[in-house]
PDB file of C-alpha atoms in Angstrom:
ATOM      1  CA  MET A   1       9.093  38.138 -24.322  1.00 88.00           C
ATOM      2  CA  PRO A   2      12.797  37.491 -23.722  1.00 91.00           C
ATOM      3  CA  THR A   3      14.147  34.335 -25.313  1.00 94.00           C
ATOM      4  CA  LEU A   4      16.234  31.710 -23.589  1.00 94.00           C
ATOM      5  CA  ALA A   5      19.169  32.534 -25.901  1.00 94.00           C
ATOM      6  CA  GLN A   6      19.010  36.195 -24.833  1.00 95.00           C
ATOM      7  CA  ILE A   7      18.922  35.279 -21.148  1.00 95.00           C
ATOM      8  CA  ARG A   8      21.849  32.869 -21.582  1.00 95.00           C
ATOM      9  CA  ALA A   9      23.894  35.490 -23.433  1.00 95.00           C
ATOM     10  CA  PHE A  10      23.297  38.159 -20.797  1.00 95.00           C
ATOM     11  CA  SER A  11      24.050  35.722 -17.946  1.00 94.00           C
ATOM     12  CA  ALA A  12      27.395  34.844 -19.550  1.00 94.00           C
ATOM     13  CA  VAL A  13      28.280  38.547 -19.816  1.00 94.00           C
ATOM     14  CA  ALA A  14      27.242  39.090 -16.197  1.00 94.00           C
ATOM     15  CA  ASP A  15      29.467  36.223 -15.075  1.00 92.00           C
ATOM     16  CA  THR A  16      32.567  37.173 -17.082  1.00 92.00           C
ATOM     17  CA  LEU A  17      32.133  40.953 -17.471  1.00 92.00           C
ATOM     18  CA  HIS A  18      33.745  40.490 -20.869  1.00 91.00           C
ATOM     19  CA  PHE A  19      31.926  40.102 -24.193  1.00 92.00           C
ATOM     20  CA  ARG A  20      34.630  38.073 -25.925  1.00 91.00           C
ATOM     21  CA  ASP A  21      35.023  35.664 -23.006  1.00 92.00           C
ATOM     22  CA  ALA A  22      31.254  35.340 -22.641  1.00 92.00           C
ATOM     23  CA  ALA A  23      30.858  34.521 -26.340  1.00 93.00           C
ATOM     24  CA  ALA A  24      33.529  31.827 -26.107  1.00 93.00           C
ATOM     25  CA  GLU A  25      31.947  30.365 -22.962  1.00 90.00           C
ATOM     26  CA  ILE A  26      28.576  29.707 -24.593  1.00 91.00           C
ATOM     27  CA  GLY A  27      29.825  28.974 -28.112  1.00 93.00           C
ATOM     28  CA  MET A  28      28.360  32.103 -29.752  1.00 93.00           C
ATOM     29  CA  SER A  29      30.013  34.691 -31.976  1.00 94.00           C
ATOM     30  CA  GLN A  30      30.714  38.018 -30.310  1.00 92.00           C
ATOM     31  CA  PRO A  31      28.435  40.012 -32.648  1.00 94.00           C
ATOM     32  CA  ALA A  32      25.594  37.538 -32.071  1.00 95.00           C
ATOM     33  CA  LEU A  33      26.071  37.759 -28.321  1.00 94.00           C
ATOM     34  CA  SER A  34      26.088  41.577 -28.406  1.00 93.00           C
ATOM     35  CA  GLY A  35      22.906  41.497 -30.459  1.00 95.00           C
ATOM     36  CA  ALA A  36      21.231  39.085 -28.006  1.00 95.00           C
ATOM     37  CA  VAL A  37      22.059  41.304 -25.023  1.00 95.00           C
ATOM     38  CA  ALA A  38      20.802  44.391 -26.867  1.00 95.00           C
ATOM     39  CA  ALA A  39      17.588  42.574 -27.778  1.00 95.00           C
ATOM     40  CA  LEU A  40      17.058  41.590 -24.131  1.00 95.00           C
ATOM     41  CA  GLU A  41      17.536  45.208 -23.040  1.00 94.00           C
ATOM     42  CA  GLU A  42      14.977  46.330 -25.617  1.00 94.00           C
ATOM     43  CA  SER A  43      12.548  43.593 -24.584  1.00 93.00           C
ATOM     44  CA  LEU A  44      12.825  44.545 -20.909  1.00 94.00           C
ATOM     45  CA  GLY A  45      12.944  48.278 -21.547  1.00 93.00           C
ATOM     46  CA  SER A  46      15.954  48.666 -19.287  1.00 93.00           C
ATOM     47  CA  ARG A  47      19.699  49.200 -19.712  1.00 94.00           C
ATOM     48  CA  LEU A  48      21.544  46.200 -18.261  1.00 95.00           C
ATOM     49  CA  VAL A  49      25.177  46.671 -19.342  1.00 94.00           C
ATOM     50  CA  GLU A  50      27.569  49.617 -19.541  1.00 92.00           C
ATOM     51  CA  ARG A  51      30.591  49.318 -21.803  1.00 84.00           C
ATOM     52  CA  THR A  52      33.697  51.445 -21.467  1.00 78.00           C
ATOM     53  CA  THR A  53      36.910  51.272 -23.419  1.00 71.00           C
ATOM     54  CA  ARG A  54      38.485  49.160 -20.707  1.00 77.00           C
ATOM     55  CA  LYS A  55      35.732  47.073 -19.037  1.00 84.00           C
ATOM     56  CA  VAL A  56      32.103  45.998 -18.848  1.00 90.00           C
ATOM     57  CA  LEU A  57      29.896  46.963 -15.929  1.00 92.00           C
ATOM     58  CA  LEU A  58      26.387  45.918 -14.905  1.00 94.00           C
ATOM     59  CA  THR A  59      23.858  48.627 -14.175  1.00 94.00           C
ATOM     60  CA  PRO A  60      21.856  48.349 -10.927  1.00 94.00           C
ATOM     61  CA  ALA A  61      19.004  46.891 -12.989  1.00 95.00           C
ATOM     62  CA  GLY A  62      21.481  44.543 -14.675  1.00 94.00           C
ATOM     63  CA  GLU A  63      22.674  43.212 -11.312  1.00 94.00           C
ATOM     64  CA  ARG A  64      19.108  42.411 -10.266  1.00 95.00           C
ATOM     65  CA  ILE A  65      18.227  40.868 -13.621  1.00 95.00           C
ATOM     66  CA  ALA A  66      21.442  38.805 -13.568  1.00 94.00           C
ATOM     67  CA  ALA A  67      20.332  37.062 -10.367  1.00 93.00           C
ATOM     68  CA  ARG A  68      16.943  36.291 -11.922  1.00 94.00           C
ATOM     69  CA  ALA A  69      18.592  35.073 -15.113  1.00 94.00           C
ATOM     70  CA  ARG A  70      20.695  32.543 -13.198  1.00 91.00           C
ATOM     71  CA  THR A  71      17.554  31.249 -11.479  1.00 92.00           C
ATOM     72  CA  VAL A  72      15.810  30.855 -14.841  1.00 94.00           C
ATOM     73  CA  LEU A  73      18.768  29.007 -16.371  1.00 91.00           C
ATOM     74  CA  ASP A  74      19.060  26.717 -13.340  1.00 87.00           C
ATOM     75  CA  ALA A  75      15.366  25.898 -13.597  1.00 89.00           C
ATOM     76  CA  VAL A  76      15.674  25.132 -17.309  1.00 89.00           C
ATOM     77  CA  ALA A  77      18.668  22.881 -16.630  1.00 83.00           C
ATOM     78  CA  GLY A  78      16.619  21.050 -14.014  1.00 78.00           C
ATOM     79  CA  LEU A  79      13.755  20.671 -16.468  1.00 84.00           C
ATOM     80  CA  MET A  80      16.090  19.145 -19.050  1.00 79.00           C
ATOM     81  CA  GLU A  81      17.481  16.721 -16.461  1.00 66.00           C
ATOM     82  CA  GLU A  82      13.963  15.601 -15.574  1.00 69.00           C
ATOM     83  CA  ALA A  83      13.105  15.141 -19.244  1.00 74.00           C
ATOM     84  CA  GLU A  84      16.255  13.093 -19.782  1.00 67.00           C
ATOM     85  CA  ALA A  85      15.410  10.948 -16.764  1.00 62.00           C
ATOM     86  CA  ALA A  86      11.911  10.386 -18.143  1.00 69.00           C
ATOM     87  CA  ARG A  87      13.352   9.244 -21.473  1.00 70.00           C
ATOM     88  CA  ALA A  88      15.866   6.895 -19.843  1.00 75.00           C
ATOM     89  CA  PRO A  89      14.403   3.865 -17.996  1.00 81.00           C
ATOM     90  CA  PHE A  90      15.296   3.168 -14.378  1.00 87.00           C
ATOM     91  CA  THR A  91      16.256   6.758 -13.624  1.00 84.00           C
ATOM     92  CA  GLY A  92      14.426   9.446 -11.699  1.00 81.00           C
ATOM     93  CA  HIS A  93      11.833   8.674  -9.028  1.00 87.00           C
ATOM     94  CA  LEU A  94       9.975   5.408  -8.466  1.00 92.00           C
ATOM     95  CA  ARG A  95       7.391   5.716  -5.701  1.00 94.00           C
ATOM     96  CA  LEU A  96       6.683   2.142  -4.608  1.00 97.00           C
ATOM     97  CA  GLY A  97       3.741   1.300  -2.357  1.00 98.00           C
ATOM     98  CA  VAL A  98       3.929  -1.903  -0.285  1.00 98.00           C
ATOM     99  CA  ILE A  99       1.435  -3.574   2.064  1.00 95.00           C
ATOM    100  CA  PRO A 100       2.580  -4.220   5.674  1.00 93.00           C
ATOM    101  CA  THR A 101       2.378  -8.028   5.376  1.00 93.00           C
ATOM    102  CA  VAL A 102       4.839  -7.936   2.461  1.00 95.00           C
ATOM    103  CA  ALA A 103       7.177  -5.044   3.269  1.00 95.00           C
ATOM    104  CA  PRO A 104       9.428  -6.558   5.988  1.00 95.00           C
ATOM    105  CA  TYR A 105       9.965  -9.799   4.079  1.00 95.00           C
ATOM    106  CA  LEU A 106      10.452  -8.642   0.476  1.00 97.00           C
ATOM    107  CA  LEU A 107      11.884  -5.136   0.835  1.00 97.00           C
ATOM    108  CA  PRO A 108      15.450  -6.351   1.549  1.00 96.00           C
ATOM    109  CA  THR A 109      15.392  -8.084  -1.827  1.00 97.00           C
ATOM    110  CA  VAL A 110      13.763  -5.123  -3.578  1.00 97.00           C
ATOM    111  CA  LEU A 111      16.199  -2.594  -2.101  1.00 97.00           C
ATOM    112  CA  ARG A 112      19.219  -4.737  -2.929  1.00 97.00           C
ATOM    113  CA  LEU A 113      17.954  -5.120  -6.513  1.00 96.00           C
ATOM    114  CA  ALA A 114      17.485  -1.361  -6.880  1.00 95.00           C
ATOM    115  CA  HIS A 115      20.929  -0.608  -5.416  1.00 95.00           C
ATOM    116  CA  GLU A 116      22.851  -3.171  -7.454  1.00 95.00           C
ATOM    117  CA  THR A 117      20.955  -3.211 -10.761  1.00 95.00           C
ATOM    118  CA  TYR A 118      19.375   0.254 -10.987  1.00 94.00           C
ATOM    119  CA  PRO A 119      21.793   2.632  -9.207  1.00 93.00           C
ATOM    120  CA  ASP A 120      20.327   5.713 -10.934  1.00 89.00           C
ATOM    121  CA  LEU A 121      16.807   4.918  -9.748  1.00 91.00           C
ATOM    122  CA  ASP A 122      15.544   6.985  -6.815  1.00 92.00           C
ATOM    123  CA  LEU A 123      13.367   4.383  -5.073  1.00 95.00           C
ATOM    124  CA  GLN A 124      10.919   5.794  -2.525  1.00 95.00           C
ATOM    125  CA  VAL A 125       8.945   3.311  -0.392  1.00 97.00           C
ATOM    126  CA  HIS A 126       5.503   3.880   1.161  1.00 97.00           C
ATOM    127  CA  GLU A 127       4.028   1.202   3.460  1.00 96.00           C
ATOM    128  CA  GLU A 128       0.220   1.397   3.534  1.00 95.00           C
ATOM    129  CA  GLN A 129      -2.814  -0.860   3.482  1.00 93.00           C
ATOM    130  CA  THR A 130      -4.269  -1.936   0.150  1.00 94.00           C
ATOM    131  CA  SER A 131      -7.108   0.604  -0.037  1.00 93.00           C
ATOM    132  CA  SER A 132      -4.721   3.500   0.592  1.00 94.00           C
ATOM    133  CA  LEU A 133      -2.229   2.174  -1.948  1.00 96.00           C
ATOM    134  CA  LEU A 134      -4.900   1.942  -4.654  1.00 95.00           C
ATOM    135  CA  GLU A 135      -5.995   5.496  -3.905  1.00 93.00           C
ATOM    136  CA  GLY A 136      -2.386   6.639  -4.208  1.00 93.00           C
ATOM    137  CA  LEU A 137      -1.912   4.812  -7.498  1.00 94.00           C
ATOM    138  CA  GLY A 138      -5.066   6.296  -8.967  1.00 90.00           C
ATOM    139  CA  SER A 139      -4.195   9.850  -7.899  1.00 88.00           C
ATOM    140  CA  GLY A 140      -0.617   9.643  -9.169  1.00 87.00           C
ATOM    141  CA  ARG A 141       0.890   9.840  -5.675  1.00 92.00           C
ATOM    142  CA  LEU A 142       2.373   6.355  -6.208  1.00 94.00           C
ATOM    143  CA  ASP A 143       3.829   4.787  -9.357  1.00 93.00           C
ATOM    144  CA  LEU A 144       3.905   1.064  -8.608  1.00 97.00           C
ATOM    145  CA  LEU A 145       2.463  -1.238  -5.926  1.00 98.00           C
ATOM    146  CA  LEU A 146       3.749  -4.475  -4.379  1.00 98.00           C
ATOM    147  CA  LEU A 147       0.848  -6.307  -2.759  1.00 96.00           C
ATOM    148  CA  ALA A 148      -1.464  -9.328  -2.724  1.00 95.00           C
ATOM    149  CA  LEU A 149      -3.411 -10.115  -5.890  1.00 95.00           C
ATOM    150  CA  PRO A 150      -5.941 -10.181  -7.429  1.00 92.00           C
ATOM    151  CA  LEU A 151      -7.246  -6.667  -6.927  1.00 93.00           C
ATOM    152  CA  GLY A 152     -10.003  -6.438  -9.513  1.00 86.00           C
ATOM    153  CA  ALA A 153      -9.593  -2.654  -9.563  1.00 91.00           C
ATOM    154  CA  HIS A 154     -10.615  -0.619 -12.609  1.00 92.00           C
ATOM    155  CA  GLY A 155      -7.724   0.989 -14.478  1.00 93.00           C
ATOM    156  CA  VAL A 156      -5.086  -1.170 -12.773  1.00 96.00           C
ATOM    157  CA  THR A 157      -2.845  -3.694 -14.530  1.00 96.00           C
ATOM    158  CA  GLU A 158      -1.524  -6.570 -12.399  1.00 97.00           C
ATOM    159  CA  ILE A 159       1.827  -8.339 -12.845  1.00 97.00           C
ATOM    160  CA  PRO A 160       1.894 -11.578 -10.793  1.00 97.00           C
ATOM    161  CA  LEU A 161       5.266 -12.414  -9.222  1.00 97.00           C
ATOM    162  CA  PHE A 162       4.746 -15.526  -7.095  1.00 97.00           C
ATOM    163  CA  HIS A 163       2.416 -17.688  -5.028  1.00 97.00           C
ATOM    164  CA  GLU A 164       3.250 -18.594  -1.451  1.00 96.00           C
ATOM    165  CA  ASP A 165       1.650 -21.028   0.970  1.00 95.00           C
ATOM    166  CA  PHE A 166       0.244 -20.149   4.355  1.00 94.00           C
ATOM    167  CA  VAL A 167       1.890 -21.841   7.350  1.00 94.00           C
ATOM    168  CA  LEU A 168       0.017 -22.663  10.553  1.00 94.00           C
ATOM    169  CA  VAL A 169       1.697 -21.090  13.601  1.00 94.00           C
ATOM    170  CA  THR A 170       0.852 -22.685  16.946  1.00 94.00           C
ATOM    171  CA  PRO A 171       2.163 -22.776  20.495  1.00 94.00           C
ATOM    172  CA  GLY A 172       5.265 -24.951  20.627  1.00 92.00           C
ATOM    173  CA  ASP A 173       3.548 -27.852  22.422  1.00 92.00           C
ATOM    174  CA  HIS A 174       0.491 -27.913  20.146  1.00 93.00           C
ATOM    175  CA  ARG A 175      -0.493 -31.262  18.636  1.00 93.00           C
ATOM    176  CA  LEU A 176      -0.169 -29.876  15.081  1.00 93.00           C
ATOM    177  CA  ALA A 177       3.279 -28.326  15.576  1.00 92.00           C
ATOM    178  CA  GLY A 178       5.848 -29.840  13.236  1.00 91.00           C
ATOM    179  CA  ARG A 179       3.331 -31.643  11.005  1.00 94.00           C
ATOM    180  CA  ALA A 180       3.696 -31.433   7.220  1.00 93.00           C
ATOM    181  CA  ASP A 181       0.284 -32.790   6.197  1.00 93.00           C
ATOM    182  CA  ILE A 182      -2.255 -30.710   8.099  1.00 93.00           C
ATOM    183  CA  PRO A 183      -5.709 -30.820   6.446  1.00 92.00           C
ATOM    184  CA  ARG A 184      -7.384 -27.459   5.985  1.00 89.00           C
ATOM    185  CA  GLU A 185     -10.380 -28.797   7.830  1.00 90.00           C
ATOM    186  CA  SER A 186      -8.341 -28.757  11.060  1.00 89.00           C
ATOM    187  CA  LEU A 187      -8.905 -25.000  11.187  1.00 87.00           C
ATOM    188  CA  ARG A 188     -12.599 -25.578  11.948  1.00 86.00           C
ATOM    189  CA  GLU A 189     -11.836 -26.478  15.547  1.00 86.00           C
ATOM    190  CA  LEU A 190      -8.967 -24.035  16.169  1.00 88.00           C
ATOM    191  CA  PRO A 191      -9.140 -20.528  17.718  1.00 89.00           C
ATOM    192  CA  LEU A 192      -7.756 -18.587  14.738  1.00 89.00           C
ATOM    193  CA  LEU A 193      -6.232 -15.181  15.503  1.00 89.00           C
ATOM    194  CA  LEU A 194      -6.440 -12.521  12.789  1.00 88.00           C
ATOM    195  CA  LEU A 195      -5.044  -9.139  11.848  1.00 85.00           C
ATOM    196  CA  GLU A 196      -7.306  -6.142  12.369  1.00 83.00           C
ATOM    197  CA  GLU A 197      -9.750  -4.887   9.764  1.00 79.00           C
ATOM    198  CA  GLY A 198      -8.215  -3.428   6.605  1.00 75.00           C
ATOM    199  CA  HIS A 199      -5.431  -5.976   6.114  1.00 82.00           C
ATOM    200  CA  CYS A 200      -5.856  -8.140   3.029  1.00 84.00           C
ATOM    201  CA  LEU A 201      -4.237 -11.058   4.885  1.00 82.00           C
ATOM    202  CA  ARG A 202      -7.192 -11.017   7.282  1.00 84.00           C
ATOM    203  CA  ASP A 203      -9.577 -11.279   4.343  1.00 82.00           C
ATOM    204  CA  GLN A 204      -7.559 -14.133   2.833  1.00 84.00           C
ATOM    205  CA  ALA A 205      -7.614 -16.048   6.120  1.00 84.00           C
ATOM    206  CA  LEU A 206     -11.370 -15.562   6.378  1.00 82.00           C
ATOM    207  CA  ASP A 207     -11.733 -16.833   2.807  1.00 82.00           C
ATOM    208  CA  VAL A 208      -9.955 -20.040   3.844  1.00 82.00           C
ATOM    209  CA  CYS A 209     -12.312 -20.359   6.808  1.00 81.00           C
ATOM    210  CA  ARG A 210     -15.349 -19.967   4.583  1.00 80.00           C
ATOM    211  CA  GLU A 211     -14.021 -22.578   2.145  1.00 80.00           C
ATOM    212  CA  ILE A 212     -13.861 -25.199   4.896  1.00 76.00           C
ATOM    213  CA  GLY A 213     -17.154 -24.170   6.498  1.00 75.00           C
ATOM    214  CA  LYS A 214     -15.656 -22.436   9.530  1.00 72.00           C
ATOM    215  CA  ASP A 215     -18.113 -19.650  10.249  1.00 64.00           C
ATOM    216  CA  GLU A 216     -17.785 -19.428  14.023  1.00 50.00           C
ATOM    217  CA  GLY A 217     -14.983 -19.395  16.515  1.00 48.00           C
ATOM    218  CA  VAL A 218     -12.978 -16.420  15.238  1.00 48.00           C
ATOM    219  CA  PRO A 219     -12.540 -14.228  18.326  1.00 49.00           C
ATOM    220  CA  ALA A 220     -13.731 -10.688  17.650  1.00 48.00           C
ATOM    221  CA  THR A 221     -12.125  -9.383  20.844  1.00 53.00           C
ATOM    222  CA  THR A 222      -8.513 -10.259  19.929  1.00 68.00           C
ATOM    223  CA  SER A 223      -6.725  -8.994  16.833  1.00 75.00           C
ATOM    224  CA  ALA A 224      -3.375  -7.444  15.952  1.00 85.00           C
ATOM    225  CA  ALA A 225      -2.106  -4.579  13.813  1.00 85.00           C
ATOM    226  CA  GLY A 226       0.912  -6.530  12.574  1.00 89.00           C
ATOM    227  CA  LEU A 227       2.250 -10.050  12.187  1.00 91.00           C
ATOM    228  CA  SER A 228       4.841  -9.626  14.940  1.00 91.00           C
ATOM    229  CA  THR A 229       2.105  -8.941  17.475  1.00 91.00           C
ATOM    230  CA  LEU A 230       0.002 -11.753  16.068  1.00 91.00           C
ATOM    231  CA  VAL A 231       2.664 -14.405  16.661  1.00 91.00           C
ATOM    232  CA  GLN A 232       3.247 -13.092  20.175  1.00 93.00           C
ATOM    233  CA  LEU A 233      -0.424 -13.663  20.898  1.00 92.00           C
ATOM    234  CA  VAL A 234       0.035 -17.224  19.673  1.00 93.00           C
ATOM    235  CA  ALA A 235       3.118 -17.653  21.869  1.00 92.00           C
ATOM    236  CA  GLY A 236       1.012 -16.489  24.800  1.00 92.00           C
ATOM    237  CA  GLY A 237      -1.451 -19.297  24.218  1.00 91.00           C
ATOM    238  CA  LEU A 238      -4.371 -17.262  22.883  1.00 91.00           C
ATOM    239  CA  GLY A 239      -4.790 -19.294  19.700  1.00 90.00           C
ATOM    240  CA  VAL A 240      -3.172 -20.105  16.341  1.00 91.00           C
ATOM    241  CA  THR A 241      -2.661 -18.045  13.205  1.00 91.00           C
ATOM    242  CA  LEU A 242      -1.699 -18.210   9.538  1.00 91.00           C
ATOM    243  CA  LEU A 243       1.556 -16.707   8.299  1.00 93.00           C
ATOM    244  CA  PRO A 244       2.706 -16.269   4.714  1.00 95.00           C
ATOM    245  CA  ARG A 245       5.660 -18.556   4.096  1.00 95.00           C
ATOM    246  CA  THR A 246       8.019 -15.597   3.484  1.00 96.00           C
ATOM    247  CA  ALA A 247       7.275 -14.270   6.988  1.00 94.00           C
ATOM    248  CA  VAL A 248       8.013 -17.455   8.939  1.00 94.00           C
ATOM    249  CA  ASP A 249      11.787 -17.096   9.341  1.00 92.00           C
ATOM    250  CA  LEU A 250      11.588 -13.544  10.613  1.00 92.00           C
ATOM    251  CA  GLU A 251       8.491 -13.863  12.794  1.00 91.00           C
ATOM    252  CA  ALA A 252       8.370 -17.405  14.169  1.00 88.00           C
ATOM    253  CA  ALA A 253      11.310 -19.661  13.354  1.00 81.00           C
ATOM    254  CA  ARG A 254      13.594 -18.557  16.191  1.00 80.00           C
ATOM    255  CA  ASP A 255      11.004 -18.424  18.974  1.00 86.00           C
ATOM    256  CA  GLU A 256      11.037 -21.663  21.020  1.00 88.00           C
ATOM    257  CA  ARG A 257       7.535 -20.910  22.292  1.00 93.00           C
ATOM    258  CA  LEU A 258       6.137 -21.302  18.779  1.00 94.00           C
ATOM    259  CA  GLY A 259       5.623 -24.227  16.468  1.00 94.00           C
ATOM    260  CA  THR A 260       4.831 -24.335  12.754  1.00 94.00           C
ATOM    261  CA  GLY A 261       3.050 -26.801  10.536  1.00 94.00           C
ATOM    262  CA  CYS A 262       2.469 -27.113   6.795  1.00 95.00           C
ATOM    263  CA  PHE A 263      -0.852 -27.865   5.151  1.00 94.00           C
ATOM    264  CA  ARG A 264      -1.550 -30.817   2.921  1.00 93.00           C
ATOM    265  CA  ALA A 265      -1.499 -29.936  -0.777  1.00 91.00           C
ATOM    266  CA  PRO A 266      -3.078 -27.904  -2.167  1.00 90.00           C
ATOM    267  CA  ALA A 267      -2.173 -25.617   0.720  1.00 91.00           C
ATOM    268  CA  PRO A 268      -4.005 -22.322   1.247  1.00 92.00           C
ATOM    269  CA  GLY A 269      -1.931 -19.324   0.257  1.00 93.00           C
ATOM    270  CA  ARG A 270      -1.785 -16.016  -1.528  1.00 94.00           C
ATOM    271  CA  ARG A 271      -0.505 -14.531  -4.757  1.00 95.00           C
ATOM    272  CA  VAL A 272       1.795 -11.496  -4.637  1.00 97.00           C
ATOM    273  CA  GLY A 273       2.647  -9.170  -7.483  1.00 97.00           C
ATOM    274  CA  LEU A 274       2.990  -5.651  -8.806  1.00 98.00           C
ATOM    275  CA  ALA A 275       0.234  -3.303  -9.884  1.00 97.00           C
ATOM    276  CA  MET A 276       0.495  -0.241 -12.126  1.00 96.00           C
ATOM    277  CA  ARG A 277      -1.889   2.189 -13.771  1.00 93.00           C
ATOM    278  CA  SER A 278      -3.209   0.784 -17.038  1.00 92.00           C
ATOM    279  CA  GLY A 279      -1.707   2.702 -19.924  1.00 86.00           C
ATOM    280  CA  THR A 280       1.158   4.205 -17.923  1.00 87.00           C
ATOM    281  CA  ALA A 281       4.062   5.425 -20.042  1.00 82.00           C
ATOM    282  CA  ARG A 282       6.407   3.396 -17.813  1.00 88.00           C
ATOM    283  CA  ALA A 283       4.714   0.050 -18.470  1.00 89.00           C
ATOM    284  CA  GLY A 284       7.769  -1.381 -20.238  1.00 90.00           C
ATOM    285  CA  GLU A 285      10.050  -0.259 -17.441  1.00 91.00           C
ATOM    286  CA  PHE A 286       7.801  -1.763 -14.759  1.00 94.00           C
ATOM    287  CA  THR A 287       7.495  -5.050 -16.656  1.00 95.00           C
ATOM    288  CA  ALA A 288      11.279  -5.287 -16.915  1.00 94.00           C
ATOM    289  CA  PHE A 289      11.513  -4.471 -13.198  1.00 96.00           C
ATOM    290  CA  ALA A 290       9.109  -7.334 -12.478  1.00 97.00           C
ATOM    291  CA  ASP A 291      11.273  -9.745 -14.485  1.00 96.00           C
ATOM    292  CA  SER A 292      14.382  -8.693 -12.559  1.00 96.00           C
ATOM    293  CA  LEU A 293      12.530  -8.966  -9.262  1.00 97.00           C
ATOM    294  CA  ARG A 294      11.373 -12.511 -10.030  1.00 96.00           C
ATOM    295  CA  HIS A 295      14.976 -13.523 -10.590  1.00 96.00           C
ATOM    296  CA  ALA A 296      16.040 -11.864  -7.327  1.00 97.00           C
ATOM    297  CA  LEU A 297      13.260 -13.696  -5.426  1.00 96.00           C
ATOM    298  CA  ARG A 298      14.421 -17.158  -6.488  1.00 95.00           C
ATOM    299  CA  PRO A 299      16.052 -18.006  -3.102  1.00 95.00           C
ATOM    300  CA  LEU A 300      12.752 -17.394  -1.249  1.00 95.00           C
ATOM    301  CA  PRO A 301      10.297 -20.234  -0.425  1.00 95.00           C
ATOM    302  CA  VAL A 302       7.765 -19.265  -3.094  1.00 96.00           C
ATOM    303  CA  ARG A 303       6.474 -20.528  -6.435  1.00 96.00           C
ATOM    304  CA  LEU A 304       7.483 -17.967  -9.026  1.00 96.00           C
ATOM    305  CA  THR A 305       5.076 -16.900 -11.742  1.00 93.00           C
ATOM    306  CA  PRO A 306       7.157 -16.672 -14.930  1.00 84.00           C
ATOM    307  CA  SER A 307       6.997 -13.770 -17.342  1.00 78.00           C
ATOM    308  CA  ARG A 308       4.714 -14.228 -20.337  1.00 63.00           C
ATOM    309  CA  PRO A 309       7.361 -15.497 -22.793  1.00 45.00           C
ATOM    310  CA  GLU A 310       8.466 -18.175 -20.297  1.00 39.00           C
ATOM    311  CA  ALA A 311       4.865 -19.210 -19.695  1.00 36.00           C
ATOM    312  CA  ASP A 312       4.264 -19.499 -23.442  1.00 39.00           C
ATOM    313  CA  ARG A 313       7.332 -21.686 -23.919  1.00 35.00           C
ATOM    314  CA  SER A 314       6.886 -23.961 -20.926  1.00 34.00           C
ATOM    315  CA  GLY A 315       3.104 -24.105 -20.785  1.00 36.00           C
ATOM    316  CA  THR A 316       3.258 -23.810 -16.981  1.00 37.00           C
ATOM    317  CA  ALA A 317       2.025 -21.009 -14.791  1.00 40.00           C
ATOM    318  CA  GLU A 318       4.393 -21.393 -11.849  1.00 45.00           C
ATOM    319  CA  VAL A 319       7.896 -22.529 -11.006  1.00 48.00           C
ATOM    320  CA  ASP A 320       8.219 -24.268  -7.634  1.00 49.00           C
ATOM    321  CA  ARG A 321      11.011 -22.715  -5.554  1.00 48.00           C
ATOM    322  CA  THR A 322       9.753 -23.794  -2.147  1.00 53.00           C
ATOM    323  CA  THR A 323      11.892 -25.601   0.396  1.00 47.00           C
ATOM    324  CA  PRO A 324      10.731 -27.541   3.476  1.00 48.00           C
ATOM    325  CA  LEU A 325      10.417 -25.716   6.767  1.00 56.00           C
ATOM    326  CA  GLN A 326      13.190 -26.575   9.174  1.00 46.00           C
TER     327      GLN A 326
END
């Protein structure tokens, strides 16, 4: 089989049509280069180069092989670039999966972090529901997930980022609008609107209902595919809903038809974090990414979960970064 050195030597001759110039171009002695080209011709069983006293010519076979040789060398160069990217953290591709109830509210921070801190990282974002994201992670289609925890999935390592409270969204003239001490039990008597099946936020809201003994009254005939539609249903007077705190400014704060209220502590909420394949070779890179992301999320109304060294030093599990709703 031809060797890479033989192919490189012949390609240099084909480009320069001069043995001395070709040898200088690839840092090889002229006798070694001539020997490599001769060995390639013997390996292929075909004459590739004709030498005269005044110039070097490619045979018809040599012209065809030269085009193939360039393709091979380009492919090898690409392989080396990929290997270098794999060795260097925060380079190459990062295929990030994000759930729909997180994507619009955290992606601006994630994208800004990637652009400013990891400029050589090719971040690719896929918005899907949790079940699809876990399938993609397991199959290798995705590298890292940003979603609600815990997952309890086999072969998946979770990295908690923060906890955020749920906020009650009501019509603007509702009796609970503007309150800061709403008891969870108030949900028992309220027509709670939910996202459609498949969204983890729906499951979390139903968990809250079960905790307070609310088993009836959730309308099966009205649901929404996204939070924007959900709050419009509330604005239209069809009921109330729960929003994650990070979604309030974008979805409800500027709509005069809507009101918001905060629950009495401990408020219902959710935990958000990253998930990666257990044992992935990029575990260190993803852990460092999580640490950087926590720092970038500090302005948001969430309670950050510190990295392990911080937790060991402080003895606390969360850092309160929440601010009152306006």
